[in-house]
Coordinates of C-alpha atoms in Angstrom, one line a residue:
X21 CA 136.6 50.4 119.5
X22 CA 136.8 53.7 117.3
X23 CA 133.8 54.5 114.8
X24 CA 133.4 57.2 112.0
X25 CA 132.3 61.2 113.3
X26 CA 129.2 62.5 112.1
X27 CA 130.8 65.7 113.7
X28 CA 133.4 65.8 110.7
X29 CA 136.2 66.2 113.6
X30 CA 138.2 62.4 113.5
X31 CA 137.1 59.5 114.8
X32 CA 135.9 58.2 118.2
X33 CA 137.8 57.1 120.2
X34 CA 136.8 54.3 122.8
X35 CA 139.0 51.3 124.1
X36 CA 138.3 48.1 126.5
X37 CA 140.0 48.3 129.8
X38 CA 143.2 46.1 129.4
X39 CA 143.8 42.5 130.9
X40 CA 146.7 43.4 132.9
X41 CA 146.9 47.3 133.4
X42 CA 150.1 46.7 135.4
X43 CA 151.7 45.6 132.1
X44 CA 150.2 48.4 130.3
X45 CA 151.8 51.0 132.6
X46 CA 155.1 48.9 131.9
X47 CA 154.7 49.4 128.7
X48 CA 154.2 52.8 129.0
X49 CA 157.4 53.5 131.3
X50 CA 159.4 51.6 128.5
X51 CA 158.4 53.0 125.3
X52 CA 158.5 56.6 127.1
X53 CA 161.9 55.9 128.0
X54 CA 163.5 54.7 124.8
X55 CA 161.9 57.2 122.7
X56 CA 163.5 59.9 124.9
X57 CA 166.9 58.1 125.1
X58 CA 167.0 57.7 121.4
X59 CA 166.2 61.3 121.0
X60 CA 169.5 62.4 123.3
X61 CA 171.4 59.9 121.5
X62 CA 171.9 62.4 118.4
X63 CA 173.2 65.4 121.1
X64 CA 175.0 63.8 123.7
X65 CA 176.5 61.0 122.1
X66 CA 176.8 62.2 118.3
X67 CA 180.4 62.9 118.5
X68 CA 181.1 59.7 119.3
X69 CA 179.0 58.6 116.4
X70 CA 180.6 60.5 114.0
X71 CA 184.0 59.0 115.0
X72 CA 182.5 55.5 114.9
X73 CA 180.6 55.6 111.6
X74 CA 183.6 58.2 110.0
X75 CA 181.3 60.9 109.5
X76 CA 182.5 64.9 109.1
X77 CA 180.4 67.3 110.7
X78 CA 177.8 67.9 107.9
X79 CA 176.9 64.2 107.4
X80 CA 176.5 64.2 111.2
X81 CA 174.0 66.7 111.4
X82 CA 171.8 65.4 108.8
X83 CA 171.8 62.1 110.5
X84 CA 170.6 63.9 113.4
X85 CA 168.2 65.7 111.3
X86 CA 167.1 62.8 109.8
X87 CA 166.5 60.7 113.2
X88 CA 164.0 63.3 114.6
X89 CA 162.8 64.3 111.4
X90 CA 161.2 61.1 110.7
X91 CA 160.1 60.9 114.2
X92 CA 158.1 63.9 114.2
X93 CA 156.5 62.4 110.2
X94 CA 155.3 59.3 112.0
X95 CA 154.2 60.5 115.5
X96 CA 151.2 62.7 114.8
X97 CA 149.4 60.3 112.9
X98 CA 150.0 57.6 115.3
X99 CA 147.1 57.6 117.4
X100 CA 144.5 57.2 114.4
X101 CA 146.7 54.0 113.2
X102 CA 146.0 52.8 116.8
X103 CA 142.3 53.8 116.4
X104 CA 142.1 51.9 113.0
X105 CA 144.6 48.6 113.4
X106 CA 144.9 48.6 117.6
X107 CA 147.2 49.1 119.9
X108 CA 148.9 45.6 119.2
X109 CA 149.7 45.7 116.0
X110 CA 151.0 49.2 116.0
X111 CA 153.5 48.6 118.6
X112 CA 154.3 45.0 118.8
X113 CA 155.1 44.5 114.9
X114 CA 157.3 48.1 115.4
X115 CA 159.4 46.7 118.4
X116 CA 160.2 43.8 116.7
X117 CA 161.2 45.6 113.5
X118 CA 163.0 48.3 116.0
X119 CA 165.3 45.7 117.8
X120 CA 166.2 44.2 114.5
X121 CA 167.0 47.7 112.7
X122 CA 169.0 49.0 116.0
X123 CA 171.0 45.0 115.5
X124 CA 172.1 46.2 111.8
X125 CA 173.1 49.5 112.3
X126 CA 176.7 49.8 113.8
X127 CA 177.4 47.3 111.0
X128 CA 176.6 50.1 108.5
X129 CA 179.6 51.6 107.0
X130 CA 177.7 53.6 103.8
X131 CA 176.3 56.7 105.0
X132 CA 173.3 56.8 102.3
X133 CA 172.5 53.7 103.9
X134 CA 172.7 54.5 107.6
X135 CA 171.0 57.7 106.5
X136 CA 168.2 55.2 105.1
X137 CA 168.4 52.7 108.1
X138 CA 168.0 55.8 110.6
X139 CA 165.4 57.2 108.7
X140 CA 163.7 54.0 109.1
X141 CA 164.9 53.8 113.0
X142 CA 163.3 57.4 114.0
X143 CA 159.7 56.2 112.2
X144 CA 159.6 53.2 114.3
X145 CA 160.7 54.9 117.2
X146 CA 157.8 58.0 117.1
X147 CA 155.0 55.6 116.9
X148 CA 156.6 54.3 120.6
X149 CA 155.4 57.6 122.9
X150 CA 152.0 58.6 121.1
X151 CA 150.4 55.4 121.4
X152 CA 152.0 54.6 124.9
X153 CA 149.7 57.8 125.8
X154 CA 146.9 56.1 123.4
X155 CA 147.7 53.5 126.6
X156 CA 146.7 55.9 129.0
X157 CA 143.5 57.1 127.4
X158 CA 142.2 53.7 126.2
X159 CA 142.8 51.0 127.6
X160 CA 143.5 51.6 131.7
X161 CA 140.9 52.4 134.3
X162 CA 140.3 55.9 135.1
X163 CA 141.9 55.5 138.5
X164 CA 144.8 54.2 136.8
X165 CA 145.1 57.9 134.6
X166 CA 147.0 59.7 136.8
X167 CA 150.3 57.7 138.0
X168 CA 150.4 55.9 134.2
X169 CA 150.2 60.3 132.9
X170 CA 152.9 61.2 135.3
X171 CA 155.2 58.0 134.3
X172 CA 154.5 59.8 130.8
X173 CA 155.0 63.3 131.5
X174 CA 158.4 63.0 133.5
X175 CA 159.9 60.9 130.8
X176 CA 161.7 64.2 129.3
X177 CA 163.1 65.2 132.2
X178 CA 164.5 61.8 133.8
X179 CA 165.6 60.4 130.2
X180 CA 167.7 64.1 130.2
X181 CA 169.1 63.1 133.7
X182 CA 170.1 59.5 132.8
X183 CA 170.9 59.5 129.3
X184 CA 173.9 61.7 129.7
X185 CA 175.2 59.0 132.0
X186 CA 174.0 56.3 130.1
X187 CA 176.2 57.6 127.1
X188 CA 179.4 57.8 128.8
X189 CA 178.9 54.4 130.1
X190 CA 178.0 52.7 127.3
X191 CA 180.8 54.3 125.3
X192 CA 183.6 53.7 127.8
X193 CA 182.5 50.4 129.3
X194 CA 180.5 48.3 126.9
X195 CA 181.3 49.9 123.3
X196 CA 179.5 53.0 121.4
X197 CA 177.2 50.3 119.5
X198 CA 175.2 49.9 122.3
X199 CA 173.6 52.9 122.2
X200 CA 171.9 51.2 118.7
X201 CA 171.9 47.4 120.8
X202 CA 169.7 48.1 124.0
X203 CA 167.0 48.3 121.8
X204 CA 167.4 45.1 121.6
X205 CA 166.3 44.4 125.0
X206 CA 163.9 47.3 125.4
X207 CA 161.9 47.5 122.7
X208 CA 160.9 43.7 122.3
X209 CA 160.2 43.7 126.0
X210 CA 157.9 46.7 125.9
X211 CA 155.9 44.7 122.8
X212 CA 155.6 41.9 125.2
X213 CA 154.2 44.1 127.7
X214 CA 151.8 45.7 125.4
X215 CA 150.6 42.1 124.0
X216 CA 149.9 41.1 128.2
X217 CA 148.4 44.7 129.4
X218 CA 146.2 45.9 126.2
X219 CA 142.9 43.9 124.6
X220 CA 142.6 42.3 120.7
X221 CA 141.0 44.8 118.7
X222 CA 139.6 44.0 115.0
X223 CA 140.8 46.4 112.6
X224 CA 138.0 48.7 112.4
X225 CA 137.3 48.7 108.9
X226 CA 134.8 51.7 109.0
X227 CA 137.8 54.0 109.7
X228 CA 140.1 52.7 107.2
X229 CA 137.2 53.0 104.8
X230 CA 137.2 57.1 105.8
X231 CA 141.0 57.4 106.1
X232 CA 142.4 60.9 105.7
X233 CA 145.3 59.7 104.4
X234 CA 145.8 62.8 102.5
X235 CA 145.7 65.0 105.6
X236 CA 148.1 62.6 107.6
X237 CA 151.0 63.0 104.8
X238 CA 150.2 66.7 104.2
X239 CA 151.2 67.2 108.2
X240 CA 153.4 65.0 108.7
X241 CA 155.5 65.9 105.8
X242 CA 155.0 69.6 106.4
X243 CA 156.1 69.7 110.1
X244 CA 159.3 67.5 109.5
X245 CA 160.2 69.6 106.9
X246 CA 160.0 72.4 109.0
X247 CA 161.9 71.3 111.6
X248 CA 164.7 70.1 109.6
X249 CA 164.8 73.4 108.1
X250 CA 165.3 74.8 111.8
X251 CA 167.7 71.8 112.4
X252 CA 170.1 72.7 109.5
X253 CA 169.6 76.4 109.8
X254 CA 172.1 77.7 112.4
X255 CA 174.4 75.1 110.5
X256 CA 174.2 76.8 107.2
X257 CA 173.3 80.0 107.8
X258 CA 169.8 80.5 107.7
X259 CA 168.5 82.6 104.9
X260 CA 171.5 82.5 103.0
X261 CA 171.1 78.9 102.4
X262 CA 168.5 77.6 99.6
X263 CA 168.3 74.2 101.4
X264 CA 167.0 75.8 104.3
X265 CA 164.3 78.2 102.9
X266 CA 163.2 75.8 100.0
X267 CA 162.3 73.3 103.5
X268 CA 160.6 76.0 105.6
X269 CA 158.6 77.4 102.7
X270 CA 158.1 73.9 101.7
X271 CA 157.1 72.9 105.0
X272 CA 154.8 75.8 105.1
X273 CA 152.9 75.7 102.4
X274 CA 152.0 71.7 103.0
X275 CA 150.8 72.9 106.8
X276 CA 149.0 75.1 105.1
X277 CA 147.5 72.6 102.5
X278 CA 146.6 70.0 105.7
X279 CA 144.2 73.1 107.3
X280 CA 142.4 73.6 103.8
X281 CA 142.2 69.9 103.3
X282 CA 140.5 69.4 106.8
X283 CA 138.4 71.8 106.3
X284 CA 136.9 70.4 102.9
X285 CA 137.3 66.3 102.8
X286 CA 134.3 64.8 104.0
X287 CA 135.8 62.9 107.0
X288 CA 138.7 64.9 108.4
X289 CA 141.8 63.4 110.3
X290 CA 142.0 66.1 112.9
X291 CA 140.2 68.8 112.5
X292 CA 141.4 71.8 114.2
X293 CA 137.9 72.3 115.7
X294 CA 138.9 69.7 118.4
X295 CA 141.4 72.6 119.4
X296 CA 137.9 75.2 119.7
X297 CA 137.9 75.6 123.7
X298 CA 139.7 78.3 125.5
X299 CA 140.9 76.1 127.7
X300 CA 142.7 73.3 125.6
X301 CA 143.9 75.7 123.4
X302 CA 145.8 77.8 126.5
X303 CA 146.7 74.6 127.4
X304 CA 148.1 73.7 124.2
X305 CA 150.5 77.4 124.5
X306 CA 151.3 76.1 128.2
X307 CA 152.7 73.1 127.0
X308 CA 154.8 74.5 124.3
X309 CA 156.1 76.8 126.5
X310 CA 157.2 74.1 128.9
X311 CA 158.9 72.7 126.1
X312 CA 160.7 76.1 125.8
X313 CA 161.8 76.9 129.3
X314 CA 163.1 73.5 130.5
X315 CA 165.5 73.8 127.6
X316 CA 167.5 74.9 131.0
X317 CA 167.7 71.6 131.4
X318 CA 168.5 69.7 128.7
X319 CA 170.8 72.6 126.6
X320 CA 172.4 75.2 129.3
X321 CA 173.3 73.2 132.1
X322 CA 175.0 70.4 130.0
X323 CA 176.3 72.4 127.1
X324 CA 177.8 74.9 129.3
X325 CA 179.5 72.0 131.1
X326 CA 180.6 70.7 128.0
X327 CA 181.5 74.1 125.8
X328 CA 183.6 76.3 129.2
X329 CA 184.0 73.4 131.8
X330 CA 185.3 71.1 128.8
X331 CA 183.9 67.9 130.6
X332 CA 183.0 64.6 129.1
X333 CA 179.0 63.7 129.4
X334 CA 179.8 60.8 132.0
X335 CA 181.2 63.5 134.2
X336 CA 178.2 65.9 133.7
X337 CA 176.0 62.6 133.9
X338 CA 176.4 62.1 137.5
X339 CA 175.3 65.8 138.2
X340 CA 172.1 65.3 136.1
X341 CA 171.4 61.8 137.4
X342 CA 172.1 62.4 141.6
X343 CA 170.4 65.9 141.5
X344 CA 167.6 65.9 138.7
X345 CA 166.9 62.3 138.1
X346 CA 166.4 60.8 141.4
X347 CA 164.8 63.8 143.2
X348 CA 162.1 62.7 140.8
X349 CA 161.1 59.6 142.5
X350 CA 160.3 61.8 145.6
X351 CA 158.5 64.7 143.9
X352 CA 156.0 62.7 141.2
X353 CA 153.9 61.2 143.8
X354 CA 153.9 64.3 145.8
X355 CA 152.6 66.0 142.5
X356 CA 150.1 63.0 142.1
X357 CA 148.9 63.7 145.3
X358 CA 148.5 67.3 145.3
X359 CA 146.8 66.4 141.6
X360 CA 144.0 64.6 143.2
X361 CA 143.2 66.9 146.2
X362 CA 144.5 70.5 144.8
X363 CA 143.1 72.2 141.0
X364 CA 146.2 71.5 138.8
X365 CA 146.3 74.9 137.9
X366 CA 148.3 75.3 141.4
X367 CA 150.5 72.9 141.0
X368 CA 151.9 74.1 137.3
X369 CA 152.2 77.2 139.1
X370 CA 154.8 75.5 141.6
X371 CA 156.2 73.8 138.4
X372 CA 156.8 77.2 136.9
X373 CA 157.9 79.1 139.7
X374 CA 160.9 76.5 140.3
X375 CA 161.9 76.4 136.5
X376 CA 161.9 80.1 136.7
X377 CA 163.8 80.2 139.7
X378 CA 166.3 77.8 138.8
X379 CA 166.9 79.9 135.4
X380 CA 167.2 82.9 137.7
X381 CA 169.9 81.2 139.5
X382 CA 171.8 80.3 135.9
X383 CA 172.4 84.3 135.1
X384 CA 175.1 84.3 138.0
X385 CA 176.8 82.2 135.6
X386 CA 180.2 82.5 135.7
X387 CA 183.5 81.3 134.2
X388 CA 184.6 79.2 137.4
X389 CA 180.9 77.5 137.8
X390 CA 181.7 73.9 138.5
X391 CA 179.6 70.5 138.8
X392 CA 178.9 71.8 142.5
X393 CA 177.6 75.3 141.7
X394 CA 174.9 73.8 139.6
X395 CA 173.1 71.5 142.5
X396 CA 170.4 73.9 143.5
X397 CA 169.4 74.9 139.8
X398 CA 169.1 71.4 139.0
X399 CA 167.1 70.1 141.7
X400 CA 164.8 73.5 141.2
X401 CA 164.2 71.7 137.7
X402 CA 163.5 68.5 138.6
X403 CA 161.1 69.8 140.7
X404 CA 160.0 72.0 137.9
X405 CA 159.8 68.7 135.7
X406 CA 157.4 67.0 138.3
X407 CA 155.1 69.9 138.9
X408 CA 155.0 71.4 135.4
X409 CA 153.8 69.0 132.7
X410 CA 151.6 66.3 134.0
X411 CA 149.4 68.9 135.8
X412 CA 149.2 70.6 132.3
X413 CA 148.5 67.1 130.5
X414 CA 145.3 67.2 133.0
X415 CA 144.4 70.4 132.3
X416 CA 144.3 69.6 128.8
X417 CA 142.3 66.5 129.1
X418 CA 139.9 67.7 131.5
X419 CA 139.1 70.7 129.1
X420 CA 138.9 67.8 125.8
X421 CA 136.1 66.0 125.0
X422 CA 137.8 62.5 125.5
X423 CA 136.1 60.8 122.8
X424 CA 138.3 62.1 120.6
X425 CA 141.4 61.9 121.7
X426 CA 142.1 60.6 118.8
X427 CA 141.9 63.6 116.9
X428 CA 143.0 65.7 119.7
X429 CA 146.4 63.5 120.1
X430 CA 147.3 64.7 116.7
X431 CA 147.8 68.1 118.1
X432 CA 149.8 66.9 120.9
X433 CA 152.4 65.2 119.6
X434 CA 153.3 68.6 117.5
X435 CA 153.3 70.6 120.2
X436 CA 155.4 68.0 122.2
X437 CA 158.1 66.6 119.9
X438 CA 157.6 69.6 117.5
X439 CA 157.9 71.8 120.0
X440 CA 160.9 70.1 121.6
X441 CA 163.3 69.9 118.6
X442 CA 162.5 73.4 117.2
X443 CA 163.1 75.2 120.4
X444 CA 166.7 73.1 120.2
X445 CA 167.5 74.0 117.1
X446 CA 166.3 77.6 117.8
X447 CA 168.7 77.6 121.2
X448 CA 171.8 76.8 119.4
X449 CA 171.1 79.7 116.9
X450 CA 170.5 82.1 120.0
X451 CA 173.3 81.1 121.6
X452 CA 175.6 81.0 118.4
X453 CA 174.7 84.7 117.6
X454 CA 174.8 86.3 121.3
X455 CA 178.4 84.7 121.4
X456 CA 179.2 86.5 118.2
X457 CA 177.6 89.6 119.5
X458 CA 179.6 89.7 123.2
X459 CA 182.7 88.6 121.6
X460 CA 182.4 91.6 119.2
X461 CA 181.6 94.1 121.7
X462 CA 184.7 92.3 124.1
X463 CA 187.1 93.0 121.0
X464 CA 185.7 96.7 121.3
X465 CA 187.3 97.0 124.7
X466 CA 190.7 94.9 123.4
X467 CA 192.1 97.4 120.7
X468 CA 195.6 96.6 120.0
X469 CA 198.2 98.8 121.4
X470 CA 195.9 100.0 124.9
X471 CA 197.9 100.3 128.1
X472 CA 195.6 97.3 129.6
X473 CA 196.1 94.7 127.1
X474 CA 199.7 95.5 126.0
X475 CA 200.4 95.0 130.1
X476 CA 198.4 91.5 130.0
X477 CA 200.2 90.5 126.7
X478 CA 203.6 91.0 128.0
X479 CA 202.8 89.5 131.5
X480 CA 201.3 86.5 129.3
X481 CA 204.4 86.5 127.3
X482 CA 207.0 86.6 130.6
X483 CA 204.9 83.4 131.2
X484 CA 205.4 81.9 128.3
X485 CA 209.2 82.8 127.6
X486 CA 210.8 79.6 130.0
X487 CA 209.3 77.4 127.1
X488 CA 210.7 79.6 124.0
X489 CA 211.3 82.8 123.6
X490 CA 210.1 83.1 119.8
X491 CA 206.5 81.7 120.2
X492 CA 205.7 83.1 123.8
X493 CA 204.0 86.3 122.1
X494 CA 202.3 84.4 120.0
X495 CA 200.8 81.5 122.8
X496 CA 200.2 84.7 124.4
X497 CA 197.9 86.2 121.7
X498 CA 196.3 83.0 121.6
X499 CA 195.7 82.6 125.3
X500 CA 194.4 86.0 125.4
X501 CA 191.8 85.3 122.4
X502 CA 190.9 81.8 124.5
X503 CA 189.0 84.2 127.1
X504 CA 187.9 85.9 125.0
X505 CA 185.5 83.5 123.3
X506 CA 185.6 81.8 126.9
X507 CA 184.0 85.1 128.6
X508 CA 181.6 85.4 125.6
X509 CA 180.1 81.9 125.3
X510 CA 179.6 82.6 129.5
X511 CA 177.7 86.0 128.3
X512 CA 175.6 84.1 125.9
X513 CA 174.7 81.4 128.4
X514 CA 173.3 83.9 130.4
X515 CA 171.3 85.3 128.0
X516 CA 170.0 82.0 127.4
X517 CA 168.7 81.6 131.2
X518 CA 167.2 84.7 130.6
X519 CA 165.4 83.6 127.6
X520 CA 164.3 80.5 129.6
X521 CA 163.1 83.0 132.4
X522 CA 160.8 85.2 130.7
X523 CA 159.4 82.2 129.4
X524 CA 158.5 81.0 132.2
X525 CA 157.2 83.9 133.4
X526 CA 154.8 84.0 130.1
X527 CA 153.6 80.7 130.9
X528 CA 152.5 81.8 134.2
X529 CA 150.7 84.6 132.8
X530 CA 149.2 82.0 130.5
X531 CA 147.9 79.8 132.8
X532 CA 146.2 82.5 134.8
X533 CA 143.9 83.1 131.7
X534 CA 142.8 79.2 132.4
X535 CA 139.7 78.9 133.9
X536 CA 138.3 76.0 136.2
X537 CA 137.7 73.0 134.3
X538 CA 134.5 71.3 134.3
X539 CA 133.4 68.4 136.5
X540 CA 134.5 64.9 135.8
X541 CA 136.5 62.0 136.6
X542 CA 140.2 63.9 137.0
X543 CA 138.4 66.6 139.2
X544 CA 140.4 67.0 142.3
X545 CA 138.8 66.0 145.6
X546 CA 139.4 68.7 148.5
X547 CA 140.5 67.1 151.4
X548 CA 140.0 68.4 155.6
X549 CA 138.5 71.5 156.2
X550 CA 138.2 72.1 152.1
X551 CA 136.6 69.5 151.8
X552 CA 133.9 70.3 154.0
X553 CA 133.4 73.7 153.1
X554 CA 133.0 72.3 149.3
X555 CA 130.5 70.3 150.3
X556 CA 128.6 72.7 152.1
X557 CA 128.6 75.1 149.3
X558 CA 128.0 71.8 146.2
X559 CA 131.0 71.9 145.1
X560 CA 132.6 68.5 145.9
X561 CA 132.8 65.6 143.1
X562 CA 131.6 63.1 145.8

């Protein structure tokens, strides 16, 4: 049940303990899974969309745009609709409506409609992760937390591992329309699991009779427009595009309008005193920098495999799956354990170390780096993935004031799909400009008519002449400008893993500025000779 604040920060959050948790956590491992599938569907598989659907390259990235977009309008807000309507009719009616959407769309052959259908497809599909986690915090048994948190938490890394594979094999095997038509099966299955595993709730009137429906619009509207205006940015050229700066100031001003508006209606939605702990707010930094660093994961190692290696995601898929995804099954229980006997501040310290370490690794990159030479750095971030955000998750939660998570969820979701799509976008524009800026300073070296490169044009040409002597110094010219861009999109990979490495170095400094949380449920229990000594100085939960 959720009642009204008197303490002006959202509404309370409190939930019976579900029927079947079992089914709950099911539900959980579902939703997690297509939300995060659906996600990669607009980077690894939009080529083939385009070609399916007919689409150029413009009307490609706005359908991108418009997918997450509407995902990060919808997903903030979703754990007060779960507070006011229950955790039923949130995502059982969605499912249903998500299967039948995902039936009609490879039908679609009118862009403004599969514009409008998509839009429609991303809203259904960000109320799917944010009240999966409403799951967690309302409706399982406390002992039940941490495995249902970590099924949670690792859904960004292994839905990065799998999807790539997933892709290729639905595109060569079963047909492109099926990465619309296993929503089919997923998502109605995940409804039924949420129907068995969750409790009836009435529609708590009280509430709906407070609703901040203002505030809800005012972020929701203001955050997707931001991030579309990152999205589309590196596409049109940042500033000198009106599209783009009418949607970041735009976006601005209505994130600025939600703050001012929680501040002054008489029943806020979330207000941003929920955030007012050291703590939950360094938390909060921790997980946004996550978000940042294991773009490693799911932009450099694949996008360099794809950009230089010039492989097909089903080739890159087995890399990510064998050597990221399944390594997970091993190292999420170890991290559960360690959670419950070891302060989770250690253990994101492991997380961060290997993230950084595997990013370390990625600035030997090199031009003849094959499937092979990637191995270690993608089993340092798996482990990175299972030691990194579900430790932080706890952190946050054992700082919070769980009652209202509610309002406190809000927050979340920004930092985690907000978070994740800017720091995309932002990747490709820092990877688009340091291949401009090496390629530049590469021509520096490459004037025409130097010793060096009139010797490797004539070789090139030499080459070239036993298949026509009138175009072998042009295919030579060519060749010679192909490593060129080659060698510099290697340079600005590089500079990428850096990026990726400093930030994981700032997230360690970060989360030594976190102090002990207090006592409570998700407290770890010392175990052996810890354990006695805690006792002996009253420090041990039990």
């Amino acid at each position: 049940m959720a009642e009204s604040s008197d303490a002006g920060q959202g509404p309370l959050s409190r939930g019976g303990i579900g029927p079947q948790p079992l089914f709950a956590v099911g539900a959980v491992l579902l939703g997690s899974f297509l939300a995060n599938f659906d996600s990669r569907l607009t980077t690894v598989g939009l080529p083939d969309l385009r070609g399916a659907f007919s689409l150029d390259f413009d009307e490609g990235a706005w359908l991108s745009t418009a997918l997450i977009g509407s995902q990060i309008f919808i997903a903030p807000a979703v754990a007060w609709l779960a507070t006011a309507f229950g955790l039923r009719r949130v995502l059982g009616i969605p499912s249903l409506v998500y299967a039948l959407v995902s039936l009609v769309i490879p039908f679609v052959h009118e862009y403004p409609v599969l514009l409008a259908l998509s839009i429609v497809h991303g809203l259904l599909l960000g109320t799917f992760v944010p009240a999966t986690l409403m799951i967690v915090l309302r409706n399982l048994p406390i002992k039940w937390w941490l495995p249902a948190i970590a099924i949670y938490s690792i859904r960004v890394g292994f839905a990065l591992d799998t999807s790539t594979s997933l892709v290729g094999f639905y595109v060569d095997h079963l047909g492109w329309q099926w990465l619309y038509w296993q929503g089919l099966v997923v998502a109605p299955l995940m409804g039924l699991m949420v129907y068995l595993g969750t409790p009836q709730e009435p529609v708590n009137r009280d509430v709906l009779r407070d609703a901040d429906w203002g505030g809800m619009l005012l972020l929701g509207t203001g955050v997707s427009m931001i991030y579309a205006g990152l999205d589309q940015g590196n596409r049109l050229d940042w500033l000198e595009s009106g599209t783009v700066m009418a949607l970041l100031l735009g976006g601005g001003v209505l994130f600025v309008a939600f703050l001012i508006n929680e501040t002054v209606v008489r029943q806020p939605w979330a207000h941003v005193n929920v955030l007012f702990s050291r703590n939950v707010g360094l938390s909060l930094v921790v997980i946004l920098l996550y978000t940042l660093t294991s773009l490693s994961n799911s932009s450099l190692v694949p996008n360099f495999l794809a950009a230089v290696g010039l492989l097909r995601p089903e080739q890159t898929g087995v890399l990510l799956f064998v050597y990221g995804a399944l390594p997970m099954f091993v190292m999420v229980p170890v991290s559960i354990f360690l959670l419950r006997h070891v302060d989770p501040r250690g253990v994101v310290i492991l997380g961060f170390s290997a993230f950084a370490a595997a990013n370390l690794l990625g600035t030997q990159l090199t031009h003849d780096w094959a499937l092979g030479d990637f191995v270690p750095i993608v089993i340092l971030q798996s482990i990175g993935q299972a030691f990194t955000l579900l430790p932080i998750i706890i952190l946050a939660l054992s700082n919070s004031d769980p009652t209202r998570a509610t309002a406190f969820a809000a927050y979340i979701q920004i930092v985690r799909l907000g978070g994740a799509e800017i720091g995309i976008a932002l990747m490709g524009t820092w990877l688009r400009v340091r291949e401009q800026i090496h390629s530049n300073f590469l021509g520096q070296h490459l004037e025409n008519g130097s010793a060096n490169v009139t010797r490797i044009l004539k070789q090139l040409s030499e080459s070239f002449a036993g298949h026509g002597a009138a175009t072998a110094p042009a295919r030579a010219l060519g060749t010679l400008s192909a490593w060129v861009q080659r060698e510099s999109n290697v340079l600005a990979y590089i500079d990428g893993f850096w990026l990726t490495f400093w930030l994981a170095i700032a997230a360690l400094g970060f989360v030594a500025l976190i102090t002990r949380a207090p006592p409570g449920p998700l407290s770890p229990a010392p175990f052996g000779a810890a354990r006695t000594l805690m006792q002996r100085l009253g420090l041990s939960r039990s």
